[in-house]
Short mmCIF file of C-alpha atoms in Angstrom, two decimals:
data_model
loop_
_atom_site.label_atom_id
_atom_site.label_comp_id
_atom_site.label_asym_id
_atom_site.label_seq_id
_atom_site.Cartn_x
_atom_site.Cartn_y
_atom_site.Cartn_z
CA MET A 1 -59.90 77.18 16.81
CA PHE A 2 -58.68 80.40 16.77
CA GLY A 3 -58.85 80.98 20.63
CA TYR A 4 -61.39 83.73 20.67
CA ALA A 5 -64.38 83.98 22.41
CA ARG A 6 -67.40 84.75 20.66
CA GLU A 7 -68.11 88.37 21.98
CA GLU A 8 -64.61 89.01 20.91
CA ALA A 9 -64.16 88.14 17.41
CA LEU A 10 -67.92 89.23 16.47
CA GLY A 11 -67.76 93.05 14.47
CA GLU A 12 -63.95 92.71 14.62
CA PRO A 13 -61.83 92.65 10.79
CA VAL A 14 -61.10 89.07 10.26
CA ALA A 15 -57.38 90.53 9.17
CA ASP A 16 -56.82 91.58 12.76
CA LEU A 17 -57.83 88.63 14.35
CA ILE A 18 -56.49 85.63 11.94
CA VAL A 19 -54.92 86.34 8.95
CA PRO A 20 -50.72 86.70 9.66
CA PRO A 21 -49.33 90.09 9.39
CA ASN A 22 -47.30 89.37 6.47
CA LEU A 23 -50.31 88.09 4.48
CA ARG A 24 -52.57 91.20 5.45
CA GLU A 25 -51.78 93.25 2.67
CA ALA A 26 -53.31 90.18 0.25
CA HIS A 27 -55.90 89.27 2.29
CA TRP A 28 -56.84 93.75 1.96
CA ALA A 29 -55.99 93.95 -1.48
CA GLY A 30 -58.57 90.64 -2.32
CA LEU A 31 -61.28 92.64 -0.57
CA ARG A 32 -60.93 95.69 -2.55
CA ARG A 33 -61.29 93.48 -6.04
CA VAL A 34 -64.58 92.16 -4.87
CA GLU A 35 -65.92 95.66 -3.53
CA ALA A 36 -64.80 96.82 -7.23
CA GLY A 37 -67.39 93.59 -8.62
CA GLY A 38 -64.14 91.28 -9.24
CA GLU A 39 -64.73 87.82 -7.88
CA PRO A 40 -62.09 86.13 -4.96
CA ARG A 41 -59.30 84.39 -6.25
CA ILE A 42 -60.44 81.26 -3.73
CA LEU A 43 -63.93 81.22 -4.70
CA ASP A 44 -65.53 77.65 -4.62
CA ARG A 45 -62.43 75.79 -4.54
CA HIS A 46 -60.22 74.97 -1.80
CA MET A 47 -56.95 76.43 -0.62
CA GLU A 48 -54.08 75.74 1.70
CA MET A 49 -52.62 78.90 3.26
CA TRP A 50 -51.39 79.73 6.91
CA ALA A 51 -54.09 81.15 9.60
CA GLN A 52 -52.85 82.98 13.08
CA ARG A 53 -54.59 81.87 16.79
CA ARG A 54 -54.63 84.42 19.53
CA GLY A 55 -50.84 85.06 20.94
CA GLY A 56 -49.88 85.06 17.31
CA GLU A 57 -49.46 81.16 16.85
CA THR A 58 -49.43 80.36 13.02
CA PHE A 59 -50.62 77.15 11.67
CA PRO A 60 -51.60 75.50 8.30
CA VAL A 61 -55.81 75.66 7.07
CA GLN A 62 -57.59 74.93 4.17
CA LEU A 63 -59.84 77.39 3.24
CA THR A 64 -63.10 77.28 0.87
CA VAL A 65 -65.06 80.58 0.07
CA THR A 66 -68.10 80.69 -1.26
CA ARG A 67 -70.73 83.24 -2.32
CA SER A 68 -74.06 82.78 0.01
CA SER A 69 -75.96 86.23 -0.68
CA GLU A 70 -75.68 88.49 -4.07
CA ASP A 71 -77.83 91.41 -2.65
CA PRO A 72 -76.01 92.29 -0.23
CA PRO A 73 -72.95 90.53 -1.41
CA LEU A 74 -72.01 87.88 1.02
CA PHE A 75 -69.75 85.33 1.39
CA THR A 76 -68.97 82.17 3.52
CA ALA A 77 -65.98 80.81 4.28
CA PHE A 78 -65.12 77.48 5.71
CA ILE A 79 -61.97 77.01 7.46
CA ARG A 80 -60.44 73.53 8.27
CA ASP A 81 -57.45 73.26 10.87
CA LEU A 82 -54.82 70.97 9.05
CA SER A 83 -52.20 71.01 11.61
CA ASP A 84 -53.35 67.49 12.99
CA LEU A 85 -52.85 66.21 9.15
CA ARG A 86 -49.31 68.38 8.84
CA ARG A 87 -48.01 66.69 11.73
CA ALA A 88 -48.92 63.28 10.72
CA GLN A 89 -47.29 63.65 7.05
CA ASP A 90 -44.19 65.18 8.76
CA ARG A 91 -43.91 62.17 10.74
CA GLY A 92 -44.96 59.71 7.90
CA ALA A 93 -42.39 61.62 5.86
CA ARG A 94 -39.83 61.49 8.48
CA VAL A 95 -40.43 57.62 9.20
CA GLN A 96 -39.82 56.69 5.65
CA ARG A 97 -36.64 58.78 5.41
CA LEU A 98 -35.46 56.84 8.45
CA LEU A 99 -36.67 53.44 6.68
CA SER A 100 -34.53 54.57 3.83
CA GLU A 101 -31.56 55.56 5.54
CA ALA A 102 -31.72 52.32 8.27
CA GLU A 103 -32.22 50.33 4.72
CA GLN A 104 -29.23 52.08 3.47
CA LEU A 105 -26.96 51.51 6.49
CA ALA A 106 -28.33 47.61 7.22
CA ARG A 107 -27.96 47.43 2.52
CA MET A 108 -31.23 45.79 3.08
CA GLY A 109 -34.01 46.04 -0.18
CA SER A 110 -38.08 45.70 0.84
CA TRP A 111 -39.88 43.99 -1.43
CA GLU A 112 -43.36 43.07 -2.53
CA LEU A 113 -44.90 40.78 -5.25
CA ASP A 114 -48.49 40.31 -6.61
CA LEU A 115 -49.30 36.89 -6.42
CA ARG A 116 -51.59 37.03 -8.86
CA THR A 117 -50.15 39.77 -11.50
CA GLY A 118 -46.61 39.20 -11.33
CA GLU A 119 -45.81 43.21 -10.60
CA GLY A 120 -43.80 44.05 -7.80
CA VAL A 121 -42.66 47.04 -5.95
CA TRP A 122 -39.35 47.37 -4.67
CA SER A 123 -37.78 49.99 -2.04
CA ASP A 124 -34.98 52.63 -3.32
CA GLU A 125 -32.73 50.07 -1.55
CA ALA A 126 -33.62 46.96 -3.06
CA TYR A 127 -32.68 48.96 -6.68
CA ARG A 128 -29.56 49.95 -5.05
CA MET A 129 -28.51 46.59 -4.27
CA ARG A 130 -29.00 45.49 -7.86
CA GLY A 131 -26.73 48.18 -9.05
CA LEU A 132 -29.96 50.19 -10.46
CA GLU A 133 -30.90 53.52 -10.54
CA PRO A 134 -34.27 53.47 -7.89
CA GLY A 135 -37.25 53.46 -10.07
CA SER A 136 -35.60 52.80 -13.38
CA LYS A 137 -37.00 49.31 -14.03
CA ILE A 138 -40.40 47.92 -13.20
CA PRO A 139 -39.76 44.79 -10.74
CA ASP A 140 -41.28 41.54 -11.52
CA VAL A 141 -40.09 38.10 -11.70
CA ALA A 142 -38.10 38.05 -14.66
CA LEU A 143 -36.03 40.99 -13.46
CA VAL A 144 -35.18 39.11 -9.78
CA LEU A 145 -34.17 36.09 -11.92
CA GLU A 146 -32.22 38.26 -14.28
CA HIS A 147 -29.50 39.66 -11.67
CA VAL A 148 -29.06 36.30 -9.59
CA HIS A 149 -26.05 34.16 -10.28
CA PRO A 150 -26.11 31.85 -13.72
CA ASP A 151 -25.17 28.94 -11.05
CA ASP A 152 -28.02 30.09 -8.95
CA ARG A 153 -31.18 31.30 -11.33
CA ASP A 154 -32.58 27.61 -11.55
CA ARG A 155 -32.54 26.92 -7.98
CA VAL A 156 -33.83 30.33 -7.15
CA ALA A 157 -36.70 30.43 -9.93
CA GLN A 158 -37.96 27.02 -8.57
CA ILE A 159 -38.25 28.48 -5.19
CA MET A 160 -40.20 31.76 -6.39
CA GLY A 161 -42.58 29.33 -8.94
CA SER A 162 -43.83 27.36 -5.74
CA VAL A 163 -43.68 29.76 -3.47
CA ALA A 164 -47.48 30.06 -3.03
CA GLU A 165 -48.18 27.01 -2.40
CA ASP A 166 -44.91 26.58 -0.21
CA PRO A 167 -46.24 25.99 3.45
CA GLN A 168 -43.24 27.64 5.31
CA ALA A 169 -43.73 30.50 3.11
CA ARG A 170 -47.26 31.17 4.52
CA SER A 171 -45.95 30.62 8.08
CA PRO A 172 -45.43 33.76 9.97
CA GLU A 173 -41.50 32.81 10.39
CA GLY A 174 -41.65 32.65 6.94
CA LEU A 175 -39.02 31.35 3.99
CA THR A 176 -35.53 32.43 3.96
CA LEU A 177 -33.34 31.82 0.59
CA GLU A 178 -29.81 32.61 0.06
CA TYR A 179 -28.24 33.24 -3.48
CA ARG A 180 -25.65 34.96 -5.11
CA MET A 181 -26.38 38.15 -7.07
CA LEU A 182 -24.61 39.42 -10.39
CA ARG A 183 -24.57 43.18 -10.84
CA PRO A 184 -24.32 44.99 -14.35
CA ASP A 185 -20.80 45.79 -13.40
CA GLY A 186 -19.96 41.90 -13.27
CA SER A 187 -19.76 41.82 -9.01
CA VAL A 188 -20.99 39.26 -7.02
CA ARG A 189 -22.68 39.73 -3.81
CA GLN A 190 -24.31 37.54 -1.26
CA ILE A 191 -27.86 37.77 -0.69
CA ARG A 192 -30.14 36.52 2.08
CA SER A 193 -33.70 37.06 1.37
CA HIS A 194 -36.67 35.88 3.64
CA GLY A 195 -40.29 36.77 2.94
CA ARG A 196 -43.72 35.26 3.72
CA THR A 197 -46.86 35.11 1.43
CA GLU A 198 -49.97 37.23 2.96
CA LEU A 199 -53.46 35.44 2.16
CA ASP A 200 -56.56 37.47 0.96
CA GLU A 201 -60.14 36.84 2.45
CA HIS A 202 -60.44 33.61 0.99
CA GLY A 203 -57.24 31.82 2.44
CA GLU A 204 -55.73 32.66 -1.57
CA PRO A 205 -51.99 33.35 -1.83
CA ARG A 206 -52.17 37.27 -2.60
CA ARG A 207 -48.82 38.74 -2.27
CA TRP A 208 -45.17 37.43 -1.35
CA LEU A 209 -43.50 40.28 1.05
CA GLY A 210 -40.03 40.50 2.72
CA PHE A 211 -36.52 41.83 2.43
CA ALA A 212 -33.08 40.57 0.91
CA GLN A 213 -30.06 41.37 2.88
CA ASP A 214 -26.51 41.97 1.29
CA ILE A 215 -24.74 39.84 3.22
CA THR A 216 -20.99 39.89 1.68
CA ASP A 217 -19.54 41.63 4.09
CA GLN A 218 -20.51 39.01 6.48
CA ARG A 219 -19.28 36.62 4.40
CA MET A 220 -15.85 38.35 4.16
CA THR A 221 -15.45 38.40 8.01
CA GLU A 222 -16.51 34.48 7.82
CA ARG A 223 -13.68 33.73 5.20
CA GLU A 224 -11.18 35.73 7.01
CA LEU A 225 -11.69 33.42 10.10
CA LEU A 226 -11.91 30.45 7.71
CA ALA A 227 -8.11 31.87 6.45
CA HIS A 228 -7.04 32.11 9.80
CA TYR A 229 -7.60 28.64 10.81
CA ALA A 230 -6.98 27.02 7.63
CA VAL A 231 -3.45 28.56 7.59
CA ASN A 232 -2.74 27.56 11.16
CA GLN A 233 -3.87 23.72 10.22
CA ALA A 234 -1.55 23.97 7.27
CA LEU A 235 1.34 24.87 9.29
CA ARG A 236 0.39 22.63 11.80
CA ASP A 237 0.68 19.93 9.01
CA TRP A 238 3.49 20.98 7.55
CA GLU A 239 6.27 18.09 7.05
CA SER A 240 8.05 18.82 4.01
CA PHE A 241 8.24 21.94 1.85
CA GLU A 242 6.98 20.46 -1.47
CA GLU A 243 3.91 18.37 0.55
CA GLY A 244 3.44 21.48 2.99
CA VAL A 245 2.87 23.90 0.27
CA VAL A 246 0.20 21.98 -1.97
CA GLY A 247 -1.52 21.91 1.64
CA LEU A 248 -1.60 25.38 2.27
CA LEU A 249 -2.50 26.65 -1.29
CA ARG A 250 -5.10 24.16 -1.15
CA ARG A 251 -6.72 24.90 2.24
CA LEU A 252 -6.17 28.84 1.89
CA GLY A 253 -7.35 28.80 -1.53
CA THR A 254 -10.66 26.76 -0.51
CA ALA A 255 -11.41 29.33 2.86
CA LEU A 256 -11.20 32.02 0.43
CA GLU A 257 -13.35 30.41 -2.46
CA PHE A 258 -10.38 30.38 -5.10
CA GLN A 259 -10.49 27.81 -7.85
CA LEU A 260 -6.78 27.88 -8.32
CA GLY A 261 -3.68 28.74 -6.33
CA SER A 262 0.43 29.20 -7.42
CA LEU A 263 3.09 29.63 -5.32
CA TRP A 264 6.23 32.13 -6.24
CA ILE A 265 9.77 32.39 -5.25
CA TRP A 266 12.77 34.02 -6.07
CA GLY A 267 14.72 32.08 -8.70
CA GLU A 268 18.54 32.61 -8.65
CA ALA A 269 19.44 31.49 -11.78
CA GLU A 270 16.82 33.15 -13.66
CA GLN A 271 16.84 36.44 -11.26
CA ARG A 272 12.99 36.76 -11.63
CA LEU A 273 10.07 35.17 -9.79
CA CYS A 274 9.49 31.31 -10.82
CA CYS A 275 6.28 29.42 -10.33
CA ARG A 276 7.18 26.52 -7.69
CA ALA A 277 4.01 25.00 -6.61
CA PHE A 278 0.34 24.91 -8.53
CA TRP A 279 -3.19 23.91 -7.27
CA THR A 280 -6.51 23.39 -9.11
CA GLU A 281 -9.28 22.68 -7.06
CA PRO A 282 -11.20 19.02 -7.64
CA GLY A 283 -13.02 19.12 -11.07
CA VAL A 284 -11.65 22.29 -12.55
CA GLU A 285 -9.78 21.79 -15.77
CA ALA A 286 -7.00 24.14 -15.93
CA SER A 287 -3.84 22.40 -17.15
CA GLU A 288 -3.59 24.85 -19.70
CA PHE A 289 -3.52 27.55 -17.65
CA GLU A 290 -0.86 26.00 -15.20
CA ALA A 291 1.22 25.39 -17.79
CA ALA A 292 1.30 28.69 -19.14
CA THR A 293 1.97 29.70 -15.36
CA ARG A 294 4.59 27.04 -14.62
CA SER A 295 7.04 28.75 -17.52
CA ALA A 296 6.12 32.51 -16.52
CA THR A 297 8.41 34.60 -14.64
CA PHE A 298 8.04 38.01 -13.27
CA ALA A 299 10.51 40.83 -12.48
CA PRO A 300 9.69 42.15 -8.97
CA GLY A 301 7.11 44.81 -9.98
CA GLN A 302 5.61 43.01 -13.11
CA GLY A 303 2.90 41.41 -12.80
CA VAL A 304 0.66 40.48 -10.01
CA PRO A 305 3.11 38.71 -7.99
CA GLY A 306 6.05 41.08 -8.47
CA ARG A 307 4.16 43.51 -7.14
CA SER A 308 3.05 41.82 -4.05
CA TRP A 309 6.76 41.39 -3.84
CA ARG A 310 7.98 44.53 -4.62
CA THR A 311 5.19 46.42 -2.31
CA ASP A 312 4.73 43.66 0.65
CA THR A 313 0.89 44.14 0.17
CA THR A 314 -1.76 41.83 -0.77
CA VAL A 315 -2.57 43.07 -4.11
CA VAL A 316 -6.32 42.27 -5.83
CA THR A 317 -6.76 42.12 -9.69
CA PRO A 318 -10.69 41.88 -10.24
CA GLU A 319 -10.35 41.31 -13.71
CA VAL A 320 -7.31 39.59 -13.94
CA THR A 321 -6.69 39.31 -17.65
CA ASP A 322 -6.11 42.71 -18.05
CA ALA A 323 -2.81 42.04 -15.68
CA LEU A 324 -1.93 39.15 -17.65
CA MET A 325 0.35 38.93 -21.56
CA GLY A 326 0.24 36.34 -23.98
CA GLU A 327 -0.57 32.60 -23.43
CA ARG A 328 -1.30 32.96 -20.04
CA ARG A 329 -4.09 35.50 -20.65
CA ALA A 330 -5.33 33.44 -23.37
CA ALA A 331 -5.69 30.51 -21.29
CA ALA A 332 -7.26 32.85 -18.44
CA GLU A 333 -9.97 33.99 -20.83
CA ARG A 334 -10.71 30.65 -22.14
CA LEU A 335 -10.92 28.91 -18.47
CA GLY A 336 -13.15 32.17 -17.56
CA LEU A 337 -10.98 33.27 -15.09
CA HIS A 338 -11.76 37.14 -13.21
CA THR A 339 -10.15 38.12 -10.21
CA ALA A 340 -6.97 37.17 -9.13
CA LEU A 341 -5.28 37.62 -5.65
CA SER A 342 -1.56 38.00 -4.42
CA ILE A 343 -0.30 37.58 -0.61
CA PRO A 344 3.26 38.50 -0.08
CA ALA A 345 5.05 36.21 2.44
CA ALA A 346 7.64 38.25 4.02
CA ALA A 347 9.91 38.27 7.18
CA ASP A 348 11.31 41.37 8.64
CA GLY A 349 11.08 43.35 5.29
CA THR A 350 12.19 40.66 3.19
CA PRO A 351 10.10 38.94 0.74
CA LEU A 352 10.67 35.02 0.53
CA ALA A 353 7.52 34.21 -1.32
CA VAL A 354 4.07 35.07 -2.93
CA LEU A 355 0.98 32.83 -3.00
CA SER A 356 -1.58 34.00 -5.65
CA PHE A 357 -5.06 32.94 -6.01
CA TYR A 358 -7.53 33.01 -9.21
CA GLY A 359 -10.96 32.67 -8.99
CA PHE A 360 -14.09 32.41 -11.10
CA GLU A 361 -16.25 35.40 -10.01
CA ARG A 362 -15.45 39.21 -10.16
CA ARG A 363 -14.88 39.95 -6.62
CA GLU A 364 -13.54 43.45 -4.49
CA PRO A 365 -12.17 42.32 -1.17
CA THR A 366 -12.54 44.54 1.49
CA GLU A 367 -9.74 46.52 3.14
CA ARG A 368 -10.47 44.34 6.54
CA LEU A 369 -9.92 41.76 4.47
CA LEU A 370 -6.92 42.95 2.79
CA ARG A 371 -5.48 43.56 6.19
CA THR A 372 -6.09 40.21 7.01
CA LEU A 373 -4.26 38.73 4.22
CA THR A 374 -1.43 40.94 4.28
CA GLY A 375 -0.78 39.87 8.16
CA ILE A 376 -1.24 36.12 7.39
CA GLY A 377 1.10 36.69 4.59
CA HIS A 378 3.73 37.97 7.34
CA GLN A 379 2.84 35.11 9.21
CA LEU A 380 4.07 32.72 6.60
CA GLY A 381 7.28 34.75 6.26
CA ARG A 382 8.35 34.15 9.63
CA PHE A 383 7.42 30.40 9.12
CA LEU A 384 9.18 29.94 5.81
CA SER A 385 12.38 32.04 7.01
CA GLY A 386 13.59 29.16 9.16
CA ARG A 387 13.35 26.99 5.95
CA ARG A 388 14.53 29.19 3.78
CA ALA A 389 17.07 26.24 2.26
CA GLU A 390 14.15 24.30 1.51
CA LEU A 391 12.45 27.23 -1.25
CA GLY A 392 14.86 26.26 -3.67
CA PRO A 393 13.92 23.12 -5.94
CA ARG A 394 15.47 19.84 -5.36
CA PRO A 395 16.50 18.17 -7.89
CA LEU A 396 15.07 14.96 -8.93
CA SER A 397 16.88 11.62 -8.30
CA ALA A 398 18.29 9.41 -11.73
CA ARG A 399 15.75 6.89 -10.34
CA GLU A 400 12.78 9.47 -10.37
CA LEU A 401 13.82 10.79 -14.00
CA GLU A 402 13.77 7.14 -15.27
CA VAL A 403 10.02 6.72 -13.68
CA LEU A 404 8.91 10.12 -15.04
CA ARG A 405 10.27 9.40 -18.69
CA LEU A 406 8.66 5.62 -18.53
CA ALA A 407 5.41 7.61 -17.66
CA ALA A 408 5.79 10.02 -20.48
CA ASP A 409 5.79 7.03 -22.50
CA GLY A 410 2.16 6.05 -21.35
CA ASN A 411 3.11 3.28 -18.86
CA THR A 412 1.02 2.39 -15.88
CA GLY A 413 2.68 2.43 -12.75
CA PRO A 414 2.65 -1.80 -12.88
CA GLN A 415 3.92 -1.42 -16.33
CA ILE A 416 6.71 0.99 -15.23
CA ALA A 417 7.25 -2.05 -12.13
CA GLU A 418 7.75 -4.42 -14.15
CA ARG A 419 10.54 -2.47 -16.52
CA LEU A 420 12.42 -1.59 -13.36
CA ILE A 421 12.03 -4.75 -11.60
CA VAL A 422 10.66 -3.55 -8.50
CA SER A 423 7.50 -3.29 -6.56
CA PRO A 424 4.36 -1.26 -7.60
CA ALA A 425 4.46 0.06 -4.16
CA THR A 426 8.02 1.44 -4.56
CA VAL A 427 6.60 3.27 -7.69
CA LYS A 428 3.84 4.63 -6.04
CA THR A 429 6.49 6.14 -3.68
CA HIS A 430 8.83 7.54 -6.09
CA PHE A 431 5.94 9.44 -7.92
CA GLU A 432 5.36 10.45 -4.42
CA HIS A 433 8.60 11.73 -3.92
CA ILE A 434 8.45 13.48 -7.73
CA TYR A 435 4.78 15.51 -6.64
CA GLU A 436 6.79 17.06 -3.66
CA LYS A 437 9.68 18.21 -5.52
CA LEU A 438 8.08 19.66 -8.61
CA GLY A 439 4.81 21.06 -6.53
CA VAL A 440 2.40 18.80 -8.22
CA SER A 441 -0.52 16.83 -7.13
CA ASP A 442 -0.79 14.30 -9.67
CA ARG A 443 1.15 12.17 -12.64
CA PRO A 444 0.00 14.18 -15.64
CA ALA A 445 0.58 17.42 -13.82
CA ALA A 446 4.26 16.02 -13.36
CA VAL A 447 5.21 14.72 -16.62
CA ALA A 448 3.78 17.85 -17.80
CA HIS A 449 5.87 19.87 -16.00
CA ALA A 450 8.76 17.67 -17.06
CA LEU A 451 8.41 17.71 -20.27
CA ARG A 452 8.03 21.77 -20.33
CA THR A 453 10.78 22.37 -18.23
CA GLY A 454 13.21 19.81 -19.89
CA LEU A 455 13.96 17.39 -16.99
CA ILE A 456 12.92 14.83 -19.56
CA GLN A 457 12.82 14.30 -23.47
#
């Protein structure tokens, strides 16, 4: 162990052979205490310390000293070389540190769930992904579900409840699950979780282990590609401003996973930004918010659309109600809106329009996505610059106003046709023209817009 031959070591002071020079004074002091009748401080217990090999190399040892004779007083020392153990411990610590840093870089957390007791173990990153301090809570199924988005919770709970019996979870490939995670600050993250069931010696499910990865940025990249494709498709299919802008709002809003959208242009009469078109995802009842939006106007720099107009940059408001006022704010709160996103459409530094989108989830898009959307806005600006004459409101004809009045009175399409002595197909065509000019998508929205703006009484 120390590198000496037997004949070299016998009769030599231990301190000169195996005690490092910086520890020798303590060694001699201990011997003097023993000679004076005191017991060695290390008697009959393990103590870790440093020793020295021949040639001066120091290494860790475990030392145990026991009294082997009272008269004369003799002691026997047992020394264990800890070099391999320390190297293994150091390597284990480095590996653990490496895994922890790799998890942070990959935004991935490891987990394990005891299927018999329901108790779990999470890595530090599994806590951080959920917006929690590592070790701050004891992980179990209830804590997992607590951080699952309410719309995904039942599905995830059902899968977790049956994972012990799921053949796919027992396979070497394991089971993959994607869901939305809701953090304490209200932000939503996209998660992909992959795990497999481990069996005990009797073939019974013992534990479920795997990893969960935050793939929100990956989804953002996919949205970038979808947004580019959506805009290209909308511009390719563009036939008229009124029809084209609703298609643009629908396609781009769907690609970005927002549920409502509006287009703002400069109103010469008002000398403010005015809402020219509004889109709502099917199944979403937003008439109150639409009405409040259509009646709102903004000066440059005012509100989210006004800030985009003035700065020529994409503006994101994670909590839209913080940026709204009056009836529009109240309507947004009742509807449950959170994030607002405004994209300016400008050409040669001149703003032409602003596209605003609203969603039910709290989001904070990446800088890369914001740059992409600003670039899309410039693409739209170049496209609209050749259609400046279409940006202003188009007046309704006398017949179209008459059709709207009859619709506001509660008449159906066939009844309107009978009153005007025209075919139902003609009435349908009038409504299509009305929708285009008003920037709406259906009859109730057209009537509401006309009543609100005074087109009809």
